[in-house]
Coordinates of C-alpha atoms and ligand atoms in Angstrom, one line a residue:
M1 CA 0.0 0.0 -0.1
K2 CA 1.1 3.5 -0.6
I3 CA 0.7 5.8 2.2
L4 CA 1.3 9.6 2.7
Q5 CA 1.5 10.8 6.3
V6 CA 0.9 14.6 6.7
S7 CA 1.3 16.1 10.0
S8 CA 2.7 19.8 11.1
E9 CA 5.2 18.2 13.4
A10 CA 7.2 14.8 13.5
V11 CA 10.0 13.6 15.6
P12 CA 13.1 14.1 15.1
F13 CA 12.6 17.2 13.0
A14 CA 10.0 19.2 15.0
K15 CA 8.1 18.6 18.3
T16 CA 5.7 20.4 20.5
G17 CA 3.9 17.4 21.8
G18 CA 2.7 13.8 21.5
L19 CA 1.5 14.3 17.8
A20 CA 5.2 14.5 16.8
D21 CA 6.0 11.3 18.5
V22 CA 3.3 9.5 16.4
A23 CA 4.0 11.2 13.4
G24 CA 7.6 10.2 13.6
A25 CA 7.3 6.6 14.7
L26 CA 4.3 5.4 12.9
P27 CA 5.8 5.7 9.3
V28 CA 8.8 3.7 10.5
A29 CA 6.7 0.9 11.9
L30 CA 4.6 0.8 8.7
E31 CA 7.7 0.6 6.7
R32 CA 9.0 -2.4 8.6
L33 CA 5.7 -4.2 8.0
G34 CA 6.3 -3.7 4.3
E35 CA 4.4 -0.7 3.4
E36 CA 5.6 2.1 1.0
V37 CA 5.4 5.4 3.0
I38 CA 6.4 9.1 2.4
A39 CA 5.7 11.9 4.7
I40 CA 5.2 15.7 4.4
L41 CA 6.2 18.5 6.9
P42 CA 6.6 22.3 6.8
R43 CA 10.2 23.2 6.8
Y44 CA 10.5 25.3 9.9
K45 CA 13.5 27.5 10.6
T46 CA 14.7 25.0 13.2
I47 CA 14.8 22.2 10.8
D48 CA 18.3 23.2 9.4
D49 CA 21.0 21.3 7.5
S50 CA 23.4 21.4 10.5
K51 CA 21.3 19.1 12.5
F52 CA 19.9 16.7 9.8
K53 CA 21.0 15.4 6.5
I54 CA 18.7 17.3 4.1
T55 CA 18.7 17.0 0.2
R56 CA 17.5 19.6 -2.1
V57 CA 15.0 18.5 -4.6
K58 CA 14.3 22.0 -6.2
E59 CA 13.4 25.5 -5.1
N60 CA 11.3 25.3 -2.0
L61 CA 11.4 21.6 -1.7
S62 CA 13.9 19.4 0.1
Y63 CA 13.8 16.0 1.9
S64 CA 15.3 13.9 4.6
V65 CA 15.2 10.1 5.2
I66 CA 13.9 8.3 8.2
G67 CA 13.7 4.5 8.6
Q68 CA 15.1 2.4 5.9
N69 CA 14.1 4.8 3.0
I70 CA 11.0 6.9 4.0
K71 CA 11.3 10.4 2.3
V72 CA 10.1 13.1 4.6
Y73 CA 9.5 16.1 2.3
F74 CA 9.7 19.6 3.6
I75 CA 7.6 22.3 2.2
E76 CA 9.5 25.4 2.4
N77 CA 8.0 28.9 2.3
E78 CA 9.9 31.9 3.6
K79 CA 6.9 33.8 4.5
Y80 CA 5.0 31.0 6.3
F81 CA 7.5 28.6 7.9
N82 CA 10.8 30.4 8.2
R83 CA 10.3 31.3 11.9
L84 CA 11.3 29.8 15.1
G85 CA 7.9 28.8 16.5
L86 CA 5.8 26.1 15.0
Y87 CA 2.3 27.7 15.9
Q88 CA 3.0 30.6 18.3
D89 CA 5.6 32.9 19.7
K90 CA 5.7 34.4 23.3
T91 CA 2.9 36.6 22.5
G92 CA 0.5 33.9 21.5
D93 CA -0.7 32.0 18.4
Y94 CA 0.6 33.5 15.0
P95 CA -2.1 35.6 13.5
D96 CA -1.6 33.9 10.1
N97 CA -2.1 30.3 11.2
L98 CA -5.0 29.8 9.0
E99 CA -3.1 31.0 5.9
R100 CA 0.0 29.0 7.0
F101 CA -1.6 25.6 7.2
S102 CA -4.3 26.0 4.4
Y103 CA -1.2 26.6 2.1
F104 CA 0.6 23.7 3.8
C105 CA -2.5 21.4 2.8
K106 CA -2.9 22.7 -0.7
R107 CA 0.8 22.5 -1.5
T108 CA 1.0 18.9 -0.1
L109 CA -1.7 17.8 -2.5
E110 CA 0.0 19.6 -5.6
L111 CA 3.3 18.2 -4.3
L112 CA 1.8 14.6 -4.9
K113 CA 1.5 15.4 -8.6
E114 CA 4.8 16.7 -9.0
L115 CA 6.3 13.8 -7.2
K116 CA 4.2 11.5 -9.2
F117 CA 3.3 9.7 -6.1
S118 CA -0.3 8.8 -6.0
P119 CA -1.0 7.3 -2.5
D120 CA -3.8 4.9 -1.6
I121 CA -4.0 6.5 1.6
V122 CA -3.5 10.2 2.9
H123 CA -3.2 10.0 6.6
C124 CA -3.7 13.4 8.2
H125 CA -3.2 14.5 11.9
D126 CA -5.0 17.2 13.8
W127 CA -6.5 20.5 12.6
Q128 CA -3.2 21.6 10.8
S129 CA -3.8 19.1 8.0
A130 CA -7.6 18.7 8.4
L131 CA -8.2 20.6 5.2
I132 CA -6.6 17.9 3.0
P133 CA -9.9 15.6 3.2
L134 CA -11.9 18.5 2.5
Y135 CA -9.9 19.8 -0.5
L136 CA -9.9 16.2 -1.9
E137 CA -13.7 16.1 -1.7
T138 CA -14.1 19.6 -3.3
V139 CA -11.4 21.7 -4.9
Y140 CA -9.6 18.3 -6.3
K141 CA -12.7 16.3 -6.8
R142 CA -12.8 16.4 -10.5
D143 CA -9.1 15.7 -11.1
S144 CA -8.6 12.1 -12.0
F145 CA -5.1 12.0 -10.2
Y146 CA -6.7 12.4 -6.8
K147 CA -9.8 10.2 -7.6
K148 CA -8.8 7.1 -5.8
I149 CA -7.2 8.6 -2.7
K150 CA -8.7 7.8 0.6
S151 CA -8.2 9.9 3.7
I152 CA -7.8 9.2 7.4
F153 CA -8.0 11.8 10.0
T154 CA -6.5 11.3 13.5
I155 CA -7.6 13.4 16.3
H156 CA -4.9 13.6 19.0
N157 CA -6.5 16.0 21.3
I158 CA -10.0 17.5 20.4
G159 CA -9.3 20.4 22.7
Y160 CA -7.3 21.9 19.9
Q161 CA -9.6 22.6 16.8
G162 CA -8.0 25.4 14.7
L163 CA -10.6 28.0 15.1
F164 CA -10.4 31.3 13.1
P165 CA -12.7 34.3 12.4
K166 CA -15.3 34.1 9.7
E167 CA -13.6 37.0 8.0
E168 CA -10.5 34.9 7.0
Y169 CA -12.8 32.4 5.0
P170 CA -11.8 33.7 1.7
K171 CA -8.2 32.7 2.3
L172 CA -9.3 29.1 2.2
G173 CA -10.3 29.3 -1.6
L174 CA -13.6 27.6 -0.9
D175 CA -17.1 28.3 -1.8
W176 CA -19.1 30.0 0.8
S177 CA -21.6 27.1 0.5
L178 CA -19.3 25.0 2.6
F179 CA -19.5 27.6 5.6
N180 CA -22.5 26.0 7.3
M181 CA -23.2 24.2 10.6
E182 CA -22.9 20.8 8.8
T183 CA -19.3 21.4 7.5
L184 CA -16.9 24.2 8.6
E185 CA -18.9 26.6 10.7
F186 CA -18.8 26.4 14.5
Y187 CA -20.7 29.1 16.3
G188 CA -19.8 31.7 13.5
K189 CA -16.4 30.8 13.4
I190 CA -14.2 28.6 10.9
N191 CA -13.5 25.2 12.4
L192 CA -10.8 23.3 10.7
L193 CA -11.0 20.2 12.7
K194 CA -14.7 20.0 12.0
G195 CA -13.7 20.0 8.2
G196 CA -11.5 17.0 8.7
I197 CA -14.2 15.1 10.7
V198 CA -16.9 15.7 8.0
F199 CA -14.7 14.9 4.9
S200 CA -12.3 12.1 5.8
D201 CA -13.2 8.6 4.8
I202 CA -12.2 7.3 8.4
I203 CA -11.6 9.1 11.7
N204 CA -9.7 7.8 14.6
T205 CA -8.3 8.9 17.9
V206 CA -5.4 7.5 19.9
S207 CA -7.4 5.2 22.4
N208 CA -10.5 3.3 22.2
A209 CA -12.1 4.9 25.2
Y210 CA -11.3 8.5 24.1
S211 CA -12.9 7.6 20.6
K212 CA -16.2 6.9 22.6
E213 CA -15.6 9.8 24.9
I214 CA -15.5 12.5 22.3
Q215 CA -18.8 11.5 21.2
T216 CA -20.3 12.8 24.6
K217 CA -21.1 16.5 25.6
E218 CA -18.5 16.0 28.5
F219 CA -15.5 15.4 26.4
G220 CA -16.5 16.3 22.8
F221 CA -15.5 20.0 22.9
G222 CA -18.7 20.5 20.8
M223 CA -17.6 18.1 18.2
E224 CA -19.8 15.4 19.8
G225 CA -22.9 15.9 17.4
I226 CA -20.9 15.7 14.3
L227 CA -18.9 12.7 15.4
N228 CA -22.0 10.8 16.5
R229 CA -23.3 11.2 13.0
R230 CA -20.3 9.4 11.8
K231 CA -20.0 7.1 14.6
T232 CA -19.6 3.9 12.4
D233 CA -16.5 5.5 11.0
V234 CA -14.7 6.7 14.3
F235 CA -12.3 4.3 15.7
G236 CA -9.4 4.1 18.4
I237 CA -5.9 3.0 18.0
L238 CA -3.5 3.3 21.0
N239 CA -0.3 4.8 20.4
G240 CA 2.9 2.8 20.7
L241 CA 5.9 3.6 22.8
D242 CA 9.5 4.0 21.4
Y243 CA 11.3 1.2 23.4
S244 CA 14.5 2.3 21.9
I245 CA 14.2 5.3 24.0
W246 CA 12.3 4.1 26.9
N247 CA 13.7 0.9 28.3
P248 CA 15.4 0.6 31.8
E249 CA 17.7 -2.2 30.5
T250 CA 19.5 0.3 28.0
D251 CA 18.7 3.8 29.4
K252 CA 21.7 6.0 29.3
F253 CA 20.2 8.6 31.6
I254 CA 19.7 6.4 34.7
V255 CA 22.4 5.4 37.2
K256 CA 21.9 1.7 37.0
D257 CA 20.2 -0.5 34.4
Y258 CA 17.4 -3.0 35.5
S259 CA 14.9 -5.3 34.2
A260 CA 11.9 -7.3 35.7
A261 CA 14.4 -10.2 36.2
E262 CA 17.0 -8.0 37.8
L263 CA 15.1 -5.5 39.9
D264 CA 17.9 -4.4 42.3
G265 CA 18.8 -1.6 40.0
K266 CA 15.7 0.2 40.7
A267 CA 16.5 0.7 44.2
E268 CA 19.8 2.3 43.2
N269 CA 17.7 4.7 40.9
K270 CA 15.4 5.7 43.6
E271 CA 18.5 6.5 46.0
E272 CA 20.1 8.5 43.3
L273 CA 16.8 10.5 42.5
Q274 CA 16.4 11.2 46.1
K275 CA 19.9 12.5 46.3
V276 CA 19.5 14.6 43.2
C277 CA 16.3 16.0 44.4
S278 CA 17.7 16.8 47.8
L279 CA 15.2 14.5 49.5
P280 CA 15.9 12.4 52.6
V281 CA 17.4 9.1 51.3
K282 CA 14.8 6.6 52.5
K283 CA 14.1 3.2 51.1
E284 CA 11.0 2.5 52.9
V285 CA 9.2 5.9 52.0
P286 CA 7.1 5.7 48.9
L287 CA 8.4 8.0 46.2
V288 CA 5.8 9.4 43.8
G289 CA 6.9 11.0 40.4
I290 CA 5.2 13.5 38.1
V291 CA 6.3 14.3 34.7
S292 CA 3.8 16.7 33.1
R293 CA 2.5 19.8 31.5
L294 CA 1.2 21.6 34.5
A295 CA -2.3 22.1 33.2
E296 CA -5.8 21.4 34.5
Q297 CA -6.2 18.8 31.7
K298 CA -3.5 16.7 33.7
G299 CA -5.4 16.8 36.8
F300 CA -3.6 19.7 38.4
D301 CA -6.9 21.4 39.7
I302 CA -7.8 18.3 42.0
L303 CA -4.1 18.0 42.8
A304 CA -3.9 21.5 44.0
D305 CA -7.1 21.0 46.3
A306 CA -5.6 17.7 47.8
L307 CA -1.8 18.8 48.0
E308 CA -2.0 19.7 51.6
L309 CA -3.3 16.4 52.8
I310 CA -1.0 14.4 50.3
C311 CA 2.1 16.2 52.0
K312 CA 1.0 15.2 55.3
M313 CA 1.1 11.4 54.2
D314 CA 4.4 9.5 54.6
L315 CA 5.7 9.9 51.0
Q316 CA 8.0 12.0 48.9
L317 CA 6.9 13.8 45.7
V318 CA 9.1 14.6 42.8
I319 CA 7.5 16.9 40.3
L320 CA 8.9 17.9 36.8
G321 CA 6.9 20.2 34.5
T322 CA 6.0 23.5 33.2
G323 CA 2.7 25.1 32.3
D324 CA 0.2 27.4 34.0
L325 CA 1.7 30.1 36.0
K326 CA -0.9 29.6 38.7
Y327 CA 0.3 25.9 39.3
H328 CA 4.0 27.0 39.2
V329 CA 3.2 29.5 42.1
L330 CA 1.1 27.1 44.1
L331 CA 3.6 24.4 43.9
E332 CA 6.6 26.8 44.9
N333 CA 4.5 27.7 48.0
A334 CA 4.0 24.0 48.8
V335 CA 7.8 23.4 48.5
K336 CA 8.5 26.2 51.0
K337 CA 6.1 24.5 53.6
Y338 CA 7.2 21.0 52.8
P339 CA 10.7 21.1 51.6
K340 CA 11.4 17.3 52.8
V341 CA 8.4 16.1 51.0
I342 CA 8.3 18.0 47.6
S343 CA 11.0 18.3 45.1
L344 CA 10.0 20.7 42.4
H345 CA 11.6 21.3 38.9
L346 CA 9.9 23.8 36.8
K347 CA 11.3 23.2 33.5
F348 CA 11.5 20.7 30.5
D349 CA 14.2 18.1 31.1
D350 CA 14.4 14.9 29.2
Q351 CA 17.4 13.5 31.3
L352 CA 15.4 14.1 34.6
A353 CA 12.4 12.7 33.3
H354 CA 14.2 9.4 32.6
K355 CA 15.5 9.6 36.3
I356 CA 12.1 10.1 37.5
Y357 CA 10.4 7.3 35.7
A358 CA 13.2 5.0 36.9
G359 CA 13.6 6.1 40.4
S360 CA 9.9 6.6 41.6
D361 CA 7.8 4.0 43.1
M362 CA 4.6 5.4 41.8
F363 CA 3.8 7.8 38.9
L364 CA 0.9 10.0 39.5
M365 CA -1.1 11.2 36.4
P366 CA -4.7 12.0 37.4
S367 CA -5.7 13.5 34.0
K368 CA -9.2 15.0 33.7
Y369 CA -9.1 13.7 30.1
E370 CA -6.3 11.8 28.3
P371 CA -6.6 11.0 24.6
C372 CA -3.8 8.3 25.0
G373 CA -1.0 9.2 27.4
L374 CA 2.5 8.3 27.4
G375 CA 3.4 8.7 31.0
Q376 CA 1.6 5.6 32.1
L377 CA 3.1 3.3 29.2
I378 CA 6.7 4.7 30.1
S379 CA 6.0 4.0 33.9
F380 CA 4.9 0.4 33.2
K381 CA 8.2 -0.2 31.3
Y382 CA 10.1 1.1 34.5
G383 CA 8.1 -0.9 37.0
T384 CA 6.7 2.4 38.4
I385 CA 3.1 1.8 39.4
P386 CA 0.7 4.4 37.9
I387 CA -2.0 6.2 39.7
V388 CA -4.6 7.6 37.2
F389 CA -8.1 8.7 36.7
K390 CA -10.2 6.4 34.6
T391 CA -10.3 8.3 31.5
G392 CA -9.3 7.8 27.8
G393 CA -6.1 5.9 27.1
L394 CA -5.5 5.8 31.0
A395 CA -8.7 3.7 31.4
D396 CA -7.7 1.7 28.4
T397 CA -4.3 0.7 30.0
V398 CA -4.4 0.8 33.7
N399 CA -6.2 -1.4 36.0
K400 CA -6.0 -3.0 39.4
D401 CA -3.4 -5.5 38.4
N402 CA -0.9 -2.8 37.2
G403 CA -1.8 0.3 39.0
F404 CA -4.4 2.4 40.9
V405 CA -7.5 4.0 39.3
L406 CA -9.6 6.7 40.7
E407 CA -13.2 6.1 39.9
H408 CA -14.3 9.6 40.1
Y409 CA -12.5 12.9 39.2
T410 CA -12.5 14.2 42.7
K411 CA -10.0 15.4 45.4
N412 CA -11.4 12.7 47.7
D413 CA -10.7 9.8 45.1
L414 CA -7.4 11.2 44.4
I415 CA -6.4 11.1 48.1
K416 CA -8.1 7.5 48.6
S417 CA -6.0 6.3 45.5
I418 CA -2.8 7.7 46.9
Q419 CA -3.5 6.1 50.3
E420 CA -4.3 2.8 48.8
A421 CA -1.1 2.9 46.7
T422 CA 1.1 3.8 49.6
G423 CA -0.7 1.1 51.7
A424 CA 0.1 -1.6 49.1
F425 CA 3.7 -0.4 48.9
K426 CA 4.1 -1.6 52.5
N427 CA 3.2 -5.0 51.4
K428 CA 6.4 -6.1 49.7
K429 CA 5.0 -9.2 47.9
K430 CA 1.8 -7.4 46.5
W431 CA 3.9 -4.6 45.4
L432 CA 6.5 -6.9 43.5
A433 CA 3.5 -8.6 41.9
L434 CA 2.3 -5.2 40.6
I435 CA 5.8 -4.5 39.4
N436 CA 6.2 -7.7 37.7
N437 CA 2.8 -7.3 36.0
A438 CA 3.4 -3.8 34.9
M439 CA 6.8 -4.5 33.3
Q440 CA 5.3 -7.4 31.2
Y441 CA 3.2 -5.0 29.1
N442 CA 4.2 -4.4 25.5
F443 CA 2.8 -1.2 23.8
S444 CA 5.2 -1.4 20.9
W445 CA 4.6 0.5 17.5
E446 CA 4.5 -2.6 15.7
E447 CA 1.0 -3.6 17.2
S448 CA -0.4 -0.2 16.5
A449 CA 1.0 0.0 13.1
K450 CA -0.7 -3.4 12.2
K451 CA -4.0 -1.9 13.7
Y452 CA -3.5 1.3 11.4
I453 CA -3.0 -1.0 8.2
K454 CA -6.4 -2.7 9.0
L455 CA -8.0 0.9 9.2
Y456 CA -6.4 1.9 5.9
D457 CA -7.8 -1.3 4.3
K458 CA -11.3 -0.3 5.8
A459 CA -10.8 3.2 4.0
K460 CA -9.7 1.7 0.7
S461 CA -12.9 -0.4 0.5
K462 CA -15.1 2.9 1.0
Ligands
ADP501 P1 0.8 15.3 26.3 O1 -0.7 15.5 26.5 O2 1.6 16.3 27.2 O3 1.4 15.0 25.0 P2 1.6 12.6 27.1 O4 1.6 11.8 28.3 O5 1.0 12.1 25.8 O6 1.0 14.2 27.2 O7 3.2 12.9 26.7 C1 3.9 13.8 27.5 C2 5.5 13.3 27.2 O8 6.2 14.4 27.4 C3 6.0 12.1 28.1 O9 6.8 11.5 27.4 C4 6.6 13.0 29.2 O10 7.5 12.2 29.9 C5 7.1 14.3 28.6 N1 7.1 15.5 29.4 C6 6.2 16.3 29.9 N2 6.5 17.1 30.6 C7 8.0 17.2 30.6 C8 9.1 17.8 31.2 N3 8.7 19.1 31.9 N4 10.3 17.4 31.0 C9 10.4 16.3 30.2 N5 9.6 15.5 29.7 C10 8.3 15.9 29.8

């Protein structure tokens, strides 16, 4: 099968979040399964020749190679992409994002013709490439080159929809008849994500539970109606984890490698983490790790309410993250009050993240909603027991055999779950059984890619 992956970011070239991990890893996994894949990305200023081997094709077009032979083409445009940020700068979103990404979508489709690459499947991700399914069904409909192409649209987080003022509509090059409630309009604004949902052949999200949740008022961010109407075309496929990066047996950032069979190294990592974090070095005190964006979505509202009580429990808390200023302030104040309990790191630090996954006994991730979640999957591999709220990808992966699950998104349930976990920690046999279970799970990209191939087949038969 010939597959085109279109996204606005992909590892290793440009990343702001989980989308980049998927867009970088899925093509490689598909290639390993024998599929023919190319990818297309915008050429941001940060993607430069000094970091990557980049070959020029012609003016405004270059490529690099990932996997064995996957060409990742970069669409260049001085005006739109030659800037440091992907979507925003310090002052907020770039005001011309609609122009930038509608250009990206159109140019992508034209490029296929220039490259003489006619894919069976165009796989689009999030609002930045959501116009592609729509353009295929409208502007390019009558062009025979595009006739057989089927589209898949993956929603990585429905909270981000690409909303723009109606006044910008002419820039899309579309007939005004498409600006209505059934297609691109959302309460008087242009909603690009909605266009992707309406016009793609198949829609999917990054976990089964989230694919159902987004069809409800509580989690749909206004898209529940339109998704419900297409519910037989909506699927969920859990993201994989890159075990070449996240593996305690080979991790170059941790003080001692370990495995399920050789668990002793984990205790050394805990000791190291306590030292690095200036916490009392105590084996018997449960150490709870958090690596997260500091945002309400990640559970920081209930965590803020519960923090005082949590700090009075017999535990230690290492927090690594950046995000909302109000949580920075709140946590800084808590550290002042409980310096022997909390160690706070308000930054993005990949190395420390690895140390936290390896050295903690538990990983706290009580997200309010979670499309897939990587933190809990990484924790499993490191024998670090997750404590999560029952939502989205967390509900699909964490259960009583490998972690602790809050039934309700409340401060009380959060405290109860932490108490349960610290109680279980004292029972060495029970705790070891949990660790052993957790470390057995395999969320490799190979499994996810096989499911994507089935979805592509489904789209092809449409
Ligand atoms: P998100 O919604 O932020 O994409 P995920 O759980 O899917 O949440 O993925 C977050 C990823 O980013 C994880 O690999 C996590 O370890 C990492 N991460 C988050 N915050 C930090 C940080 N401050 N420093 C290092 N890594 C971080």
